[in-house]
């Protein structure tokens, strides 16, 4: 039973400084976030060695697919469980499950075991990112949350740049099994810190878990991910298998939506989509995932195949984009915290993303590394304006009791966006590469790319000069089509951003003229009383006024000791 002792929220009467306990919790959360993001980056560079020892080359793709499927399918469930039974216990359970999967994957003796254990690992990973975002949503008021965007963007950049380098180093010196075992000490540190310092109210929901909704959602998401993973690679897009999966996915999702209107405790409460801002942030998050993961897939391929860059340092090739994303995210967070204004960032970010992707589509065989780096930086500036703002606004658009499902839904849409981005941009890229190879190198070109349109450095070096030159032109043409598609899709994000309504963020900060004004879309009274004054760091008393629209009290994120 929770007592009345409270851990001060960030921005409370602490002299303007965050409590030490909150800083420790944030460090532990960032470690957990890195575990979720770093894993696939590390494993990618270890895969050739794993196949060499375990065999099963024909099942290689399932090592990644099983992890991705389990992560996507479990993400909404973790968010709902956190809302129902308390975030601390749910989050720690996801870390434990992830570590069990990591240990078992490191001990795998054949490819079948590795695929199964990676699925276990993915189930845990589904709760890591959602748990981090939801706990930050509980501990830190939205107005103050912008300060920590740079921290989260930095972790993301570090994972994407350092993952391949760390994976190669670990595999070469310690063996591929340590690519999984390295998670254990990091996860243990996060577990100990969270267990000792994080104090949140215990919850016990009387309603039963919506098992039918969970099954329907899992089947629907699994079918979608399999379509985007297999389409155009394992099976033709028009094949019976792909059509079956599309049918199953659509039927499951339609059934899920129907059931959510009747379930006592729905996995994904549909009422959160009544908020215009939440729905728009879901759309923007989907587009951001579509663009980001497509860009990180094709940019290294272009620089390695056309510009002759080394594959060993492939993560460093993305530094201009990731560095720009980190800087912009920090600036956007600070401005949001200081002013409470945020609409400019989705609009500006979407516009920069469109411009950057169009510039990337103009690259050809003569584009210098400096020029491509500038183009990447423009895309990075755009993504930096969007990556964390989407989560921040989505969380601010729902009640505190729905913080978990809001976080998980936003994460899920971004994950699905990345799946569609990689699949659709990949299909377009592959088709264009094969067409150009046939045009420039005839039968030899078709033979070179009949297995895969993405050649590694060793295969590329073995090609005759004519075929190598044709392939460079083909990759340029493929990336042109892929990035041009990305620019078109990014227009959807800009259109959504224009319709975002700037609702003052709950929490700390100076009172504004908007205080107490009812927002028609969000259905809440914006109540700034009882929040921290941004200049003095003092906390006013919460007056607990009820909202004029729905009679609910405006809620303040407060962390309580268990």
Coordinates of C-alpha atoms in Angstrom, one line a residue:
X1 CA 0.0 0.0 0.0
X2 CA 1.4 3.4 -1.0
X3 CA 2.1 5.9 1.8
X4 CA 2.1 9.6 1.5
X5 CA 5.9 10.0 0.9
X6 CA 6.6 11.5 -2.4
X7 CA 9.6 11.7 -4.7
X8 CA 9.8 15.3 -5.9
X9 CA 8.9 15.7 -9.6
X10 CA 11.4 17.4 -11.8
X11 CA 11.1 21.1 -11.4
X12 CA 9.7 20.9 -7.8
X13 CA 11.2 23.0 -5.0
X14 CA 14.7 21.8 -5.5
X15 CA 16.4 25.0 -6.3
X16 CA 15.8 24.5 -10.0
X17 CA 17.7 21.2 -10.0
X18 CA 16.3 17.8 -10.6
X19 CA 16.4 15.4 -7.5
X20 CA 19.4 13.0 -7.5
X21 CA 17.0 10.0 -7.4
X22 CA 15.4 11.2 -10.7
X23 CA 18.7 11.6 -12.3
X24 CA 19.6 8.0 -11.3
X25 CA 16.3 6.7 -12.7
X26 CA 16.8 8.6 -16.0
X27 CA 20.3 7.0 -16.3
X28 CA 18.8 3.6 -15.8
X29 CA 16.0 4.3 -18.3
X30 CA 18.6 5.4 -20.9
X31 CA 20.5 2.2 -20.4
X32 CA 17.3 0.2 -21.0
X33 CA 16.5 2.3 -24.1
X34 CA 20.0 1.6 -25.4
X35 CA 19.5 -2.2 -24.9
X36 CA 16.4 -2.1 -27.0
X37 CA 18.0 -0.1 -29.9
X38 CA 21.5 -1.5 -29.8
X39 CA 20.6 -5.2 -30.1
X40 CA 19.8 -5.4 -33.8
X41 CA 22.7 -3.1 -34.7
X42 CA 25.2 -5.3 -32.9
X43 CA 23.8 -8.6 -34.2
X44 CA 23.9 -7.4 -37.8
X45 CA 27.7 -7.4 -37.9
X46 CA 27.9 -10.8 -36.1
X47 CA 25.5 -12.6 -38.5
X48 CA 28.1 -13.9 -40.9
X49 CA 30.1 -15.5 -38.0
X50 CA 26.9 -16.9 -36.5
X51 CA 25.9 -18.6 -39.8
X52 CA 29.5 -19.9 -40.2
X53 CA 29.2 -21.7 -36.8
X54 CA 25.6 -22.7 -36.6
X55 CA 24.7 -23.2 -40.3
X56 CA 21.1 -22.7 -41.4
X57 CA 21.8 -20.0 -44.0
X58 CA 18.3 -20.4 -45.5
X59 CA 16.8 -19.4 -42.1
X60 CA 19.1 -16.4 -41.6
X61 CA 16.4 -13.7 -42.1
X62 CA 14.3 -15.2 -39.3
X63 CA 17.0 -14.3 -36.7
X64 CA 16.0 -10.7 -37.3
X65 CA 12.3 -11.3 -38.3
X66 CA 11.4 -13.3 -35.1
X67 CA 12.8 -10.5 -33.0
X68 CA 11.0 -7.8 -34.9
X69 CA 7.7 -9.6 -34.9
X70 CA 7.8 -10.3 -31.2
X71 CA 8.7 -6.7 -30.5
X72 CA 5.9 -5.2 -32.6
X73 CA 3.3 -7.6 -31.4
X74 CA 4.0 -7.1 -27.7
X75 CA 4.5 -3.4 -27.7
X76 CA 0.7 -2.5 -27.2
X77 CA 0.3 -5.2 -24.6
X78 CA 3.2 -3.9 -22.4
X79 CA 1.7 -0.4 -22.5
X80 CA -1.7 -1.6 -21.4
X81 CA -0.3 -3.8 -18.6
X82 CA 1.7 -0.8 -17.3
X83 CA -1.5 1.2 -17.1
X84 CA -3.4 -1.6 -15.4
X85 CA -0.9 -3.0 -12.9
X86 CA 1.8 -0.3 -12.4
X87 CA 4.6 0.7 -14.6
X88 CA 7.6 -0.2 -12.4
X89 CA 6.8 -3.9 -12.0
X90 CA 5.8 -4.2 -15.7
X91 CA 9.0 -2.4 -16.9
X92 CA 11.2 -4.6 -14.7
X93 CA 9.5 -7.7 -16.0
X94 CA 10.2 -6.7 -19.6
X95 CA 13.9 -6.1 -18.7
X96 CA 14.1 -9.6 -17.1
X97 CA 12.5 -11.2 -20.1
X98 CA 14.8 -9.4 -22.4
X99 CA 17.9 -10.6 -20.4
X100 CA 16.6 -14.2 -20.3
X101 CA 16.2 -14.1 -24.1
X102 CA 19.7 -12.6 -24.4
X103 CA 21.3 -15.3 -22.2
X104 CA 19.5 -18.1 -24.1
X105 CA 20.4 -16.6 -27.5
X106 CA 24.1 -16.6 -26.4
X107 CA 23.8 -20.3 -25.5
X108 CA 22.0 -21.4 -28.7
X109 CA 23.4 -24.5 -30.4
X110 CA 21.6 -24.3 -33.7
X111 CA 19.8 -21.8 -35.9
X112 CA 16.3 -23.0 -34.7
X113 CA 17.1 -22.4 -31.1
X114 CA 18.6 -19.0 -31.9
X115 CA 15.4 -18.0 -33.8
X116 CA 13.2 -19.1 -30.9
X117 CA 15.3 -17.4 -28.2
X118 CA 15.5 -14.2 -30.3
X119 CA 11.6 -14.2 -30.2
X120 CA 11.8 -14.3 -26.4
X121 CA 14.3 -11.5 -26.4
X122 CA 11.9 -9.5 -28.7
X123 CA 9.0 -10.0 -26.4
X124 CA 11.0 -8.3 -23.7
X125 CA 12.3 -5.6 -26.0
X126 CA 8.7 -4.6 -26.8
X127 CA 8.3 -3.4 -23.2
X128 CA 11.7 -1.6 -23.0
X129 CA 11.0 1.5 -25.2
X130 CA 7.4 1.8 -24.1
X131 CA 8.4 1.5 -20.4
X132 CA 11.0 4.2 -20.8
X133 CA 8.6 6.7 -22.4
X134 CA 5.7 6.0 -20.1
X135 CA 7.8 6.2 -16.9
X136 CA 9.3 9.5 -18.1
X137 CA 5.7 10.6 -18.7
X138 CA 4.9 9.7 -15.1
X139 CA 7.9 11.4 -13.5
X140 CA 8.3 14.5 -15.6
X141 CA 5.6 17.0 -16.6
X142 CA 5.3 17.5 -20.4
X143 CA 6.5 21.1 -20.1
X144 CA 9.8 19.9 -18.6
X145 CA 10.1 16.8 -20.7
X146 CA 11.6 18.6 -23.6
X147 CA 14.9 19.0 -21.7
X148 CA 15.5 15.3 -22.0
X149 CA 14.9 15.0 -25.7
X150 CA 18.5 15.5 -26.4
X151 CA 19.4 12.7 -24.0
X152 CA 17.1 10.3 -25.8
X153 CA 18.2 11.4 -29.2
X154 CA 21.8 11.0 -28.1
X155 CA 21.2 7.4 -27.1
X156 CA 19.6 6.7 -30.4
X157 CA 22.5 8.2 -32.3
X158 CA 25.0 6.3 -30.2
X159 CA 23.2 3.0 -30.8
X160 CA 23.0 3.6 -34.6
X161 CA 26.7 4.7 -34.9
X162 CA 28.3 2.5 -32.3
X163 CA 26.2 -0.7 -32.9
X164 CA 28.1 -2.0 -36.0
X165 CA 31.5 -1.0 -34.5
X166 CA 30.8 -2.6 -31.2
X167 CA 29.3 -5.7 -32.8
X168 CA 32.4 -6.1 -35.1
X169 CA 34.8 -5.6 -32.2
X170 CA 33.0 -8.1 -29.9
X171 CA 32.7 -10.7 -32.6
X172 CA 36.3 -10.5 -33.6
X173 CA 37.8 -10.5 -30.1
X174 CA 35.3 -12.4 -27.8
X175 CA 33.1 -14.4 -30.2
X176 CA 29.6 -13.8 -31.4
X177 CA 27.9 -15.2 -28.3
X178 CA 29.1 -12.1 -26.4
X179 CA 27.1 -9.9 -28.7
X180 CA 24.2 -11.3 -26.6
X181 CA 25.9 -11.7 -23.3
X182 CA 26.9 -8.0 -23.3
X183 CA 23.3 -7.2 -22.5
X184 CA 23.4 -8.9 -19.2
X185 CA 25.6 -6.5 -17.1
X186 CA 24.0 -3.5 -18.6
X187 CA 20.5 -4.8 -17.9
X188 CA 21.5 -5.8 -14.4
X189 CA 22.7 -2.2 -13.7
X190 CA 19.3 -0.8 -15.0
X191 CA 17.4 -3.3 -12.9
X192 CA 19.2 -2.5 -9.6
X193 CA 18.9 1.2 -10.1
X194 CA 15.2 1.1 -11.0
X195 CA 14.4 -1.3 -8.2
X196 CA 16.1 0.9 -5.6
X197 CA 15.3 4.4 -6.7
X198 CA 12.1 4.4 -8.8
X199 CA 9.0 4.9 -6.7
X200 CA 5.6 4.9 -8.4
X201 CA 2.2 4.0 -7.0
X202 CA 1.2 0.4 -7.1
X203 CA -1.9 -0.4 -9.2
X204 CA -4.3 -3.3 -9.2
X205 CA -6.9 -3.3 -11.9
X206 CA -10.1 -5.2 -11.2
X207 CA -10.9 -5.7 -14.9
X208 CA -9.5 -8.7 -16.6
X209 CA -7.0 -8.5 -19.4
X210 CA -8.6 -8.3 -22.9
X211 CA -7.2 -11.6 -24.2
X212 CA -9.3 -11.6 -27.3
X213 CA -8.2 -8.1 -28.2
X214 CA -4.6 -9.0 -27.6
X215 CA -4.8 -12.1 -29.8
X216 CA -6.5 -10.2 -32.7
X217 CA -4.0 -7.3 -32.5
X218 CA -1.1 -9.7 -32.4
X219 CA -2.3 -11.7 -35.4
X220 CA -3.0 -8.4 -37.3
X221 CA 0.5 -6.9 -36.6
X222 CA 2.2 -10.2 -37.3
X223 CA 0.5 -10.5 -40.7
X224 CA 1.5 -6.9 -41.6
X225 CA 5.1 -7.3 -40.6
X226 CA 5.4 -10.6 -42.5
X227 CA 3.9 -9.0 -45.6
X228 CA 6.4 -6.1 -45.5
X229 CA 9.2 -8.5 -44.7
X230 CA 8.5 -11.3 -47.3
X231 CA 6.9 -9.2 -50.0
X232 CA 9.2 -8.9 -53.0
X233 CA 11.9 -11.0 -51.4
X234 CA 10.8 -14.4 -50.2
X235 CA 7.5 -14.2 -52.2
X236 CA 6.3 -12.1 -55.1
X237 CA 3.9 -9.3 -54.0
X238 CA 1.1 -10.9 -56.0
X239 CA 1.8 -14.5 -54.7
X240 CA -0.9 -16.5 -52.9
X241 CA 1.0 -16.4 -49.6
X242 CA 1.2 -12.6 -49.5
X243 CA -2.4 -12.3 -50.5
X244 CA -3.4 -14.7 -47.7
X245 CA -1.4 -12.7 -45.2
X246 CA -3.0 -9.5 -46.3
X247 CA -6.4 -11.0 -45.9
X248 CA -5.6 -12.4 -42.5
X249 CA -4.1 -9.1 -41.3
X250 CA -7.1 -7.0 -42.5
X251 CA -9.6 -9.4 -41.0
X252 CA -7.8 -9.5 -37.7
X253 CA -7.5 -5.7 -37.4
X254 CA -11.1 -5.1 -38.4
X255 CA -12.2 -7.6 -35.8
X256 CA -9.9 -6.0 -33.3
X257 CA -11.4 -2.5 -33.8
X258 CA -14.9 -4.0 -33.5
X259 CA -14.1 -5.8 -30.3
X260 CA -12.3 -2.8 -28.7
X261 CA -15.7 -0.9 -28.7
X262 CA -17.1 -3.7 -26.5
X263 CA -14.3 -4.8 -24.3
X264 CA -14.4 -3.8 -20.6
X265 CA -10.7 -3.0 -20.5
X266 CA -9.6 -2.7 -24.2
X267 CA -5.9 -3.2 -25.1
X268 CA -6.0 0.0 -27.2
X269 CA -8.8 2.3 -26.0
X270 CA -10.2 3.8 -29.2
X271 CA -11.3 7.0 -27.3
X272 CA -7.7 8.2 -27.3
X273 CA -8.0 8.7 -31.1
X274 CA -10.8 11.2 -30.5
X275 CA -8.0 13.6 -29.6
X276 CA -7.0 15.3 -32.9
X277 CA -3.5 15.9 -31.7
X278 CA -3.0 12.3 -30.7
X279 CA -4.2 11.0 -34.1
X280 CA -2.0 13.5 -36.0
X281 CA 1.0 12.5 -33.9
X282 CA 0.4 8.8 -34.8
X283 CA 0.4 9.7 -38.5
X284 CA 3.6 11.8 -38.1
X285 CA 5.3 9.0 -36.1
X286 CA 4.4 6.5 -38.9
X287 CA 5.9 8.7 -41.6
X288 CA 9.0 9.4 -39.5
X289 CA 9.6 5.7 -39.0
X290 CA 9.0 5.2 -42.8
X291 CA 11.6 7.8 -43.7
X292 CA 14.2 7.2 -41.0
X293 CA 14.7 3.5 -41.4
X294 CA 14.5 3.7 -45.2
X295 CA 17.3 6.3 -45.1
X296 CA 19.5 4.4 -42.7
X297 CA 19.2 1.3 -45.0
X298 CA 20.0 2.9 -48.3
X299 CA 22.5 5.6 -47.4
X300 CA 25.3 3.3 -46.3
X301 CA 24.6 1.1 -49.4
X302 CA 24.9 4.1 -51.7
X303 CA 28.2 5.3 -50.0
X304 CA 29.7 1.8 -50.1
X305 CA 28.7 0.9 -53.6
X306 CA 29.0 4.2 -55.4
X307 CA 31.4 6.3 -53.3
X308 CA 33.7 3.5 -52.3
X309 CA 33.4 3.9 -48.5
X310 CA 34.4 1.1 -46.2
X311 CA 31.7 -1.2 -44.9
X312 CA 33.6 -1.6 -41.6
X313 CA 32.7 1.9 -40.5
X314 CA 29.2 1.9 -41.9
X315 CA 27.8 3.4 -38.8
X316 CA 30.0 6.4 -39.1
X317 CA 28.6 7.1 -42.6
X318 CA 25.4 8.3 -41.0
X319 CA 27.1 10.7 -38.6
X320 CA 26.0 13.9 -40.5
X321 CA 22.4 12.9 -40.3
X322 CA 22.5 11.6 -36.7
X323 CA 24.6 14.5 -35.5
X324 CA 22.1 17.0 -37.0
X325 CA 19.3 15.1 -35.5
X326 CA 20.9 15.2 -32.0
X327 CA 21.5 18.9 -32.1
X328 CA 18.1 19.8 -33.4
X329 CA 16.4 17.5 -30.8
X330 CA 18.2 19.3 -28.0
X331 CA 17.3 22.7 -29.3
X332 CA 13.7 21.8 -29.8
X333 CA 13.5 20.3 -26.3
X334 CA 14.9 23.5 -24.7
X335 CA 12.7 25.8 -26.7
X336 CA 9.6 23.7 -25.8
X337 CA 10.5 23.7 -22.1
X338 CA 11.2 27.5 -22.0
X339 CA 8.2 28.6 -24.1
X340 CA 5.7 25.8 -24.0
X341 CA 5.3 26.1 -27.7
X342 CA 5.8 23.2 -30.0
X343 CA 3.7 23.3 -33.2
X344 CA 6.5 25.0 -35.2
X345 CA 8.7 21.8 -34.8
X346 CA 6.4 19.3 -36.5
X347 CA 5.8 21.8 -39.3
X348 CA 9.5 22.8 -39.7
X349 CA 10.7 19.2 -39.2
X350 CA 8.4 17.8 -41.9
X351 CA 9.4 20.6 -44.4
X352 CA 13.1 19.9 -43.8
X353 CA 12.6 16.2 -44.2
X354 CA 10.9 16.8 -47.6
X355 CA 13.7 19.0 -48.8
X356 CA 16.4 16.7 -47.5
X357 CA 14.9 13.6 -49.1
X358 CA 14.5 15.4 -52.4
X359 CA 18.2 16.5 -52.2
X360 CA 19.2 12.9 -51.5
X361 CA 17.2 11.8 -54.5
X362 CA 19.4 14.0 -56.8
X363 CA 22.6 12.1 -55.9
X364 CA 24.4 10.3 -58.7
X365 CA 27.7 8.6 -59.4
X366 CA 29.5 11.9 -59.3
X367 CA 28.2 13.2 -56.0
X368 CA 30.9 13.9 -53.4
X369 CA 30.9 12.6 -49.9
X370 CA 30.7 16.2 -48.6
X371 CA 27.7 17.0 -50.7
X372 CA 25.9 13.8 -49.6
X373 CA 26.8 14.6 -46.0
X374 CA 25.1 18.0 -46.3
X375 CA 22.0 16.4 -47.8
X376 CA 21.9 13.9 -44.9
X377 CA 22.3 16.7 -42.4
X378 CA 19.2 18.4 -43.8
X379 CA 17.2 15.2 -43.3
X380 CA 18.7 14.9 -39.8
X381 CA 17.6 18.4 -38.9
X382 CA 14.0 17.5 -39.9
X383 CA 13.9 14.2 -38.0
X384 CA 15.4 15.9 -34.9
X385 CA 12.4 18.2 -34.8
X386 CA 10.0 15.2 -35.0
X387 CA 11.5 12.2 -33.1
X388 CA 10.6 13.2 -29.5
X389 CA 8.0 15.9 -30.1
X390 CA 5.6 13.3 -31.5
X391 CA 5.8 11.3 -28.2
X392 CA 5.6 14.5 -26.1
X393 CA 2.5 15.8 -27.7
X394 CA 0.8 12.4 -27.9
X395 CA 1.3 11.9 -24.1
X396 CA 0.0 15.4 -23.4
X397 CA -3.1 14.6 -25.4
X398 CA -4.4 11.8 -23.1
X399 CA -5.2 11.4 -19.4
X400 CA -2.6 10.0 -17.1
X401 CA -4.4 6.7 -16.8
X402 CA -3.8 6.2 -20.6
X403 CA -0.1 7.2 -20.6
X404 CA 1.0 3.6 -21.2
X405 CA -1.2 2.9 -24.2
X406 CA -0.4 6.4 -25.6
X407 CA 3.3 5.6 -25.4
X408 CA 2.9 2.1 -26.8
X409 CA 0.6 3.2 -29.7
X410 CA 3.0 6.0 -30.8
X411 CA 5.9 3.5 -30.7
X412 CA 3.9 0.9 -32.6
X413 CA 3.0 3.3 -35.4
X414 CA 6.6 4.3 -35.7
X415 CA 7.6 0.6 -35.8
X416 CA 5.0 -0.2 -38.4
X417 CA 6.1 2.9 -40.4
X418 CA 9.7 1.5 -40.4
X419 CA 8.5 -1.9 -41.6
X420 CA 6.5 -0.3 -44.5
X421 CA 9.4 2.0 -45.3
X422 CA 12.0 -0.7 -45.6
X423 CA 9.6 -2.9 -47.6
X424 CA 8.2 -0.4 -50.1
X425 CA 11.4 1.6 -50.6
X426 CA 13.3 -1.7 -50.8
X427 CA 11.0 -3.1 -53.4
X428 CA 11.3 0.1 -55.5
X429 CA 15.1 0.1 -55.1
X430 CA 15.4 -3.5 -56.1
X431 CA 13.2 -3.1 -59.2
X432 CA 15.1 0.0 -60.4
X433 CA 18.5 -1.6 -59.8
X434 CA 17.6 -4.7 -61.9
X435 CA 16.1 -2.6 -64.7
X436 CA 19.2 -0.4 -65.0
X437 CA 21.6 -3.3 -64.8
X438 CA 19.7 -5.0 -67.7
X439 CA 19.8 -1.8 -69.7
X440 CA 23.6 -1.1 -69.1
X441 CA 25.1 -4.6 -68.8
X442 CA 22.6 -6.8 -70.7
X443 CA 22.4 -10.5 -69.7
X444 CA 25.5 -10.1 -67.4
X445 CA 23.7 -7.4 -65.5
X446 CA 20.6 -9.5 -65.0
X447 CA 22.7 -12.4 -63.8
X448 CA 24.6 -10.3 -61.3
X449 CA 21.5 -9.1 -59.6
X450 CA 19.2 -12.1 -59.9
X451 CA 19.9 -13.2 -56.4
X452 CA 19.9 -9.8 -54.7
X453 CA 20.1 -6.1 -55.8
X454 CA 22.3 -5.4 -52.8
X455 CA 25.8 -6.6 -53.3
X456 CA 28.4 -6.7 -50.5
X457 CA 31.9 -5.3 -51.0
X458 CA 33.5 -8.7 -51.8
X459 CA 30.9 -9.5 -54.5
X460 CA 31.3 -6.0 -56.0
X461 CA 35.1 -6.2 -56.2
X462 CA 34.8 -9.5 -58.2
X463 CA 32.7 -7.9 -60.9
X464 CA 34.2 -7.0 -64.3
X465 CA 34.7 -3.2 -64.8
X466 CA 31.7 -2.9 -67.1
X467 CA 29.4 -4.6 -64.7
X468 CA 30.8 -2.7 -61.7
X469 CA 30.2 0.7 -63.4
X470 CA 26.7 -0.4 -64.4
X471 CA 26.0 -1.4 -60.8
X472 CA 27.1 2.0 -59.5
X473 CA 24.7 3.7 -61.9
X474 CA 22.0 1.2 -61.0
X475 CA 22.4 1.9 -57.2
X476 CA 22.2 5.7 -57.9
X477 CA 19.0 5.2 -59.8
X478 CA 17.6 3.0 -57.1
X479 CA 18.4 5.4 -54.3
X480 CA 16.9 8.2 -56.4
X481 CA 13.6 6.4 -56.7
X482 CA 13.6 5.4 -53.0
X483 CA 14.3 8.8 -51.6
X484 CA 11.9 10.5 -54.0
X485 CA 9.2 8.2 -52.7
X486 CA 10.3 9.1 -49.2
X487 CA 9.9 12.8 -50.0
X488 CA 6.4 12.2 -51.3
X489 CA 5.4 10.3 -48.2
X490 CA 6.8 13.1 -46.0
X491 CA 4.3 15.5 -47.5
X492 CA 1.7 13.6 -45.5
X493 CA 3.6 14.4 -42.3
X494 CA 3.6 18.1 -43.3
X495 CA -0.1 18.1 -43.9
X496 CA -0.7 16.5 -40.6
X497 CA 1.5 18.9 -38.8
X498 CA -0.3 21.9 -40.1
X499 CA -3.5 20.7 -38.4
X500 CA -1.9 20.2 -35.0
X501 CA -3.5 22.5 -32.4
X502 CA -1.1 23.9 -29.9
X503 CA -2.5 23.0 -26.5
X504 CA -0.4 24.3 -23.6
X505 CA 1.7 21.5 -22.1
X506 CA 0.7 20.3 -18.6
X507 CA 3.2 20.9 -15.9
X508 CA 6.0 23.2 -15.0
X509 CA 6.5 26.6 -16.5
X510 CA 5.2 30.2 -16.4
X511 CA 1.5 30.7 -16.5
X512 CA 0.2 31.8 -19.8
X513 CA -2.9 33.6 -21.1
X514 CA -4.2 30.2 -22.1
X515 CA -4.6 29.1 -18.5
X516 CA -8.0 27.8 -17.7
X517 CA -9.2 27.9 -21.3
X518 CA -11.0 24.8 -22.5
X519 CA -9.7 23.1 -25.6
X520 CA -12.5 21.7 -27.7
X521 CA -10.4 19.0 -29.3
X522 CA -8.8 17.6 -26.2
X523 CA -11.9 17.9 -24.0
X524 CA -9.8 19.2 -21.0
X525 CA -9.3 22.5 -19.2
X526 CA -5.7 23.6 -19.4
X527 CA -4.9 24.1 -15.8
X528 CA -1.5 25.6 -15.2
X529 CA -2.0 26.3 -11.5
X530 CA -0.2 23.8 -9.2
X531 CA 2.8 23.6 -11.5
X532 CA 6.4 24.7 -11.1
X533 CA 7.2 28.3 -12.0
X534 CA 9.9 28.1 -14.7
X535 CA 12.0 31.0 -13.5
X536 CA 11.9 30.5 -9.7
X537 CA 11.7 26.7 -9.6
X538 CA 8.9 27.0 -6.9
X539 CA 5.8 24.8 -6.9
X540 CA 2.4 26.4 -6.5
X541 CA -0.4 24.6 -4.7
X542 CA -2.5 22.4 -6.9
X543 CA -6.0 23.8 -6.7
X544 CA -7.6 20.6 -8.0
X545 CA -10.2 22.4 -10.1
X546 CA -12.5 20.2 -12.1
X547 CA -12.6 20.4 -15.9
X548 CA -15.7 22.1 -17.2
X549 CA -16.2 19.7 -20.1
X550 CA -16.0 16.3 -18.5
X551 CA -15.8 16.9 -14.7
X552 CA -12.4 15.3 -14.4
X553 CA -9.7 16.8 -12.3
X554 CA -6.7 18.0 -14.2
X555 CA -3.9 15.6 -13.4
X556 CA -0.4 16.4 -12.3
X557 CA 2.3 13.8 -12.9
X558 CA 3.5 12.9 -9.3
X559 CA 5.9 10.1 -8.4
X560 CA 5.0 8.5 -5.1
X561 CA 7.0 6.1 -3.0
X562 CA 5.8 2.5 -2.9

